[in-house]
C-alpha atoms as a PDB file:
ATOM      1  CA  UNK A   1      85.280  41.885  24.917  1.00  0.00           C
ATOM      2  CA  UNK A   2      83.403  39.349  22.815  1.00  0.00           C
ATOM      3  CA  UNK A   3      81.596  40.244  19.625  1.00  0.00           C
ATOM      4  CA  UNK A   4      78.214  39.809  21.300  1.00  0.00           C
ATOM      5  CA  UNK A   5      79.246  42.041  24.211  1.00  0.00           C
ATOM      6  CA  UNK A   6      80.451  44.685  21.773  1.00  0.00           C
ATOM      7  CA  UNK A   7      77.196  44.499  19.816  1.00  0.00           C
ATOM      8  CA  UNK A   8      75.075  44.791  22.986  1.00  0.00           C
ATOM      9  CA  UNK A   9      77.246  47.702  24.168  1.00  0.00           C
ATOM     10  CA  UNK A  10      76.727  49.562  20.877  1.00  0.00           C
ATOM     11  CA  UNK A  11      72.953  48.992  21.033  1.00  0.00           C
ATOM     12  CA  UNK A  12      72.879  50.248  24.620  1.00  0.00           C
ATOM     13  CA  UNK A  13      74.949  53.302  23.617  1.00  0.00           C
ATOM     14  CA  UNK A  14      72.513  54.191  20.836  1.00  0.00           C
ATOM     15  CA  UNK A  15      69.398  53.583  22.922  1.00  0.00           C
ATOM     16  CA  UNK A  16      70.645  55.395  26.040  1.00  0.00           C
ATOM     17  CA  UNK A  17      71.617  58.366  23.870  1.00  0.00           C
ATOM     18  CA  UNK A  18      68.122  58.446  22.363  1.00  0.00           C
ATOM     19  CA  UNK A  19      66.450  58.128  25.773  1.00  0.00           C
ATOM     20  CA  UNK A  20      68.519  60.942  27.284  1.00  0.00           C
ATOM     21  CA  UNK A  21      67.981  63.265  24.307  1.00  0.00           C
ATOM     22  CA  UNK A  22      64.310  62.677  23.604  1.00  0.00           C
ATOM     23  CA  UNK A  23      62.625  61.151  26.676  1.00  0.00           C
ATOM     24  CA  UNK A  24      64.435  62.566  29.690  1.00  0.00           C
ATOM     25  CA  UNK A  25      62.911  65.864  30.804  1.00  0.00           C
ATOM     26  CA  UNK A  26      65.393  66.822  33.553  1.00  0.00           C
ATOM     27  CA  UNK A  27      66.845  70.282  32.809  1.00  0.00           C
ATOM     28  CA  UNK A  28      69.868  69.561  35.017  1.00  0.00           C
ATOM     29  CA  UNK A  29      71.192  67.007  32.534  1.00  0.00           C
ATOM     30  CA  UNK A  30      72.023  69.697  29.994  1.00  0.00           C
ATOM     31  CA  UNK A  31      74.085  68.909  26.920  1.00  0.00           C
ATOM     32  CA  UNK A  32      75.458  65.405  27.408  1.00  0.00           C
ATOM     33  CA  UNK A  33      77.258  63.070  25.034  1.00  0.00           C
ATOM     34  CA  UNK A  34      77.375  59.329  25.631  1.00  0.00           C
ATOM     35  CA  UNK A  35      80.894  58.431  24.537  1.00  0.00           C
ATOM     36  CA  UNK A  36      81.211  54.725  25.322  1.00  0.00           C
ATOM     37  CA  UNK A  37      79.513  51.751  26.978  1.00  0.00           C
ATOM     38  CA  UNK A  38      81.261  48.776  28.549  1.00  0.00           C
ATOM     39  CA  UNK A  39      79.176  45.680  29.367  1.00  0.00           C
ATOM     40  CA  UNK A  40      80.256  42.981  31.827  1.00  0.00           C
ATOM     41  CA  UNK A  41      80.538  39.421  30.533  1.00  0.00           C
ATOM     42  CA  UNK A  42      77.330  38.347  32.298  1.00  0.00           C
ATOM     43  CA  UNK A  43      75.447  41.444  31.037  1.00  0.00           C
ATOM     44  CA  UNK A  44      74.459  42.462  34.566  1.00  0.00           C
ATOM     45  CA  UNK A  45      76.204  45.857  34.502  1.00  0.00           C
ATOM     46  CA  UNK A  46      76.769  48.435  31.806  1.00  0.00           C
ATOM     47  CA  UNK A  47      79.175  51.294  32.482  1.00  0.00           C
ATOM     48  CA  UNK A  48      78.039  54.306  30.491  1.00  0.00           C
ATOM     49  CA  UNK A  49      80.720  56.954  29.930  1.00  0.00           C
ATOM     50  CA  UNK A  50      79.329  60.457  29.480  1.00  0.00           C
ATOM     51  CA  UNK A  51      80.811  63.836  28.654  1.00  0.00           C
ATOM     52  CA  UNK A  52      79.291  67.237  29.445  1.00  0.00           C
ATOM     53  CA  UNK A  53      79.955  70.697  28.089  1.00  0.00           C
ATOM     54  CA  UNK A  54      80.802  73.285  30.696  1.00  0.00           C
ATOM     55  CA  UNK A  55      82.615  73.651  33.967  1.00  0.00           C
ATOM     56  CA  UNK A  56      83.222  71.004  36.595  1.00  0.00           C
ATOM     57  CA  UNK A  57      80.154  72.020  38.651  1.00  0.00           C
ATOM     58  CA  UNK A  58      78.002  71.584  35.553  1.00  0.00           C
ATOM     59  CA  UNK A  59      79.463  68.136  34.924  1.00  0.00           C
ATOM     60  CA  UNK A  60      78.820  67.016  38.497  1.00  0.00           C
ATOM     61  CA  UNK A  61      75.233  68.338  38.398  1.00  0.00           C
ATOM     62  CA  UNK A  62      74.613  66.506  35.119  1.00  0.00           C
ATOM     63  CA  UNK A  63      76.055  63.277  36.488  1.00  0.00           C
ATOM     64  CA  UNK A  64      73.849  63.538  39.596  1.00  0.00           C
ATOM     65  CA  UNK A  65      70.806  64.130  37.382  1.00  0.00           C
ATOM     66  CA  UNK A  66      71.632  61.037  35.308  1.00  0.00           C
ATOM     67  CA  UNK A  67      72.027  58.959  38.458  1.00  0.00           C
ATOM     68  CA  UNK A  68      68.632  60.196  39.700  1.00  0.00           C
ATOM     69  CA  UNK A  69      67.068  59.206  36.361  1.00  0.00           C
ATOM     70  CA  UNK A  70      68.850  55.840  36.240  1.00  0.00           C
ATOM     71  CA  UNK A  71      65.643  53.883  36.961  1.00  0.00           C
ATOM     72  CA  UNK A  72      63.692  55.656  34.234  1.00  0.00           C
ATOM     73  CA  UNK A  73      66.495  55.188  31.708  1.00  0.00           C
ATOM     74  CA  UNK A  74      66.796  51.491  32.590  1.00  0.00           C
ATOM     75  CA  UNK A  75      63.024  50.977  32.258  1.00  0.00           C
ATOM     76  CA  UNK A  76      62.983  52.656  28.847  1.00  0.00           C
ATOM     77  CA  UNK A  77      66.036  50.632  27.822  1.00  0.00           C
ATOM     78  CA  UNK A  78      64.233  47.430  28.832  1.00  0.00           C
ATOM     79  CA  UNK A  79      61.409  48.286  26.449  1.00  0.00           C
ATOM     80  CA  UNK A  80      63.883  48.589  23.572  1.00  0.00           C
ATOM     81  CA  UNK A  81      66.281  45.697  24.248  1.00  0.00           C
ATOM     82  CA  UNK A  82      65.529  42.109  23.361  1.00  0.00           C
ATOM     83  CA  UNK A  83      67.759  40.500  25.991  1.00  0.00           C
ATOM     84  CA  UNK A  84      66.528  38.653  29.037  1.00  0.00           C
ATOM     85  CA  UNK A  85      68.018  40.884  31.717  1.00  0.00           C
ATOM     86  CA  UNK A  86      68.502  44.617  31.338  1.00  0.00           C
ATOM     87  CA  UNK A  87      71.899  45.574  32.783  1.00  0.00           C
ATOM     88  CA  UNK A  88      72.178  47.916  35.743  1.00  0.00           C
ATOM     89  CA  UNK A  89      73.561  51.246  34.521  1.00  0.00           C
ATOM     90  CA  UNK A  90      76.637  52.895  36.027  1.00  0.00           C
ATOM     91  CA  UNK A  91      77.308  56.430  34.809  1.00  0.00           C
ATOM     92  CA  UNK A  92      80.893  57.707  34.801  1.00  0.00           C
ATOM     93  CA  UNK A  93      82.433  60.925  33.538  1.00  0.00           C
ATOM     94  CA  UNK A  94      84.619  60.560  30.468  1.00  0.00           C
ATOM     95  CA  UNK A  95      87.542  62.972  30.696  1.00  0.00           C
ATOM     96  CA  UNK A  96      89.374  61.842  27.574  1.00  0.00           C
ATOM     97  CA  UNK A  97      88.430  64.997  25.665  1.00  0.00           C
ATOM     98  CA  UNK A  98      90.035  67.231  28.307  1.00  0.00           C
ATOM     99  CA  UNK A  99      93.096  64.977  28.453  1.00  0.00           C
ATOM    100  CA  UNK A 100      93.421  65.092  24.669  1.00  0.00           C
ATOM    101  CA  UNK A 101      93.197  68.884  24.648  1.00  0.00           C
ATOM    102  CA  UNK A 102      95.832  69.071  27.381  1.00  0.00           C
ATOM    103  CA  UNK A 103      98.172  66.814  25.406  1.00  0.00           C
ATOM    104  CA  UNK A 104      97.606  68.920  22.278  1.00  0.00           C
ATOM    105  CA  UNK A 105      98.468  72.116  24.139  1.00  0.00           C
ATOM    106  CA  UNK A 106     101.630  70.536  25.585  1.00  0.00           C
ATOM    107  CA  UNK A 107     102.706  69.340  22.135  1.00  0.00           C
ATOM    108  CA  UNK A 108     102.078  72.757  20.602  1.00  0.00           C
ATOM    109  CA  UNK A 109     104.140  74.404  23.373  1.00  0.00           C
ATOM    110  CA  UNK A 110     106.988  71.976  22.727  1.00  0.00           C
ATOM    111  CA  UNK A 111     106.916  72.663  18.994  1.00  0.00           C
ATOM    112  CA  UNK A 112     106.892  76.432  19.616  1.00  0.00           C
ATOM    113  CA  UNK A 113     109.912  76.127  21.931  1.00  0.00           C
ATOM    114  CA  UNK A 114     111.837  74.108  19.353  1.00  0.00           C
ATOM    115  CA  UNK A 115     111.384  76.758  16.654  1.00  0.00           C
END
């Protein structure tokens, strides 16, 4: 990813986080963390990786709520960005936290078995 793409991705991450926390009024979103943003080279799409607290049903409900609010979030993002075309947002679940916890538990089990 180029430096400009990385900079635009970080700005989008910050702004989308602010919009979700302070402007979005959907109670189904719940506690969400925007973990990463990847922008295509032509800036037409931005993949926004999100993480939710709670069970799988809660995560799916939050993701559906974000997809329903995609137009609102994109409109608010357009007001904040100074680029010609506001990228279309694609929300995806980020499961790296769960994977990291699983790896930690496996490593702790291995170390306990070795002792």
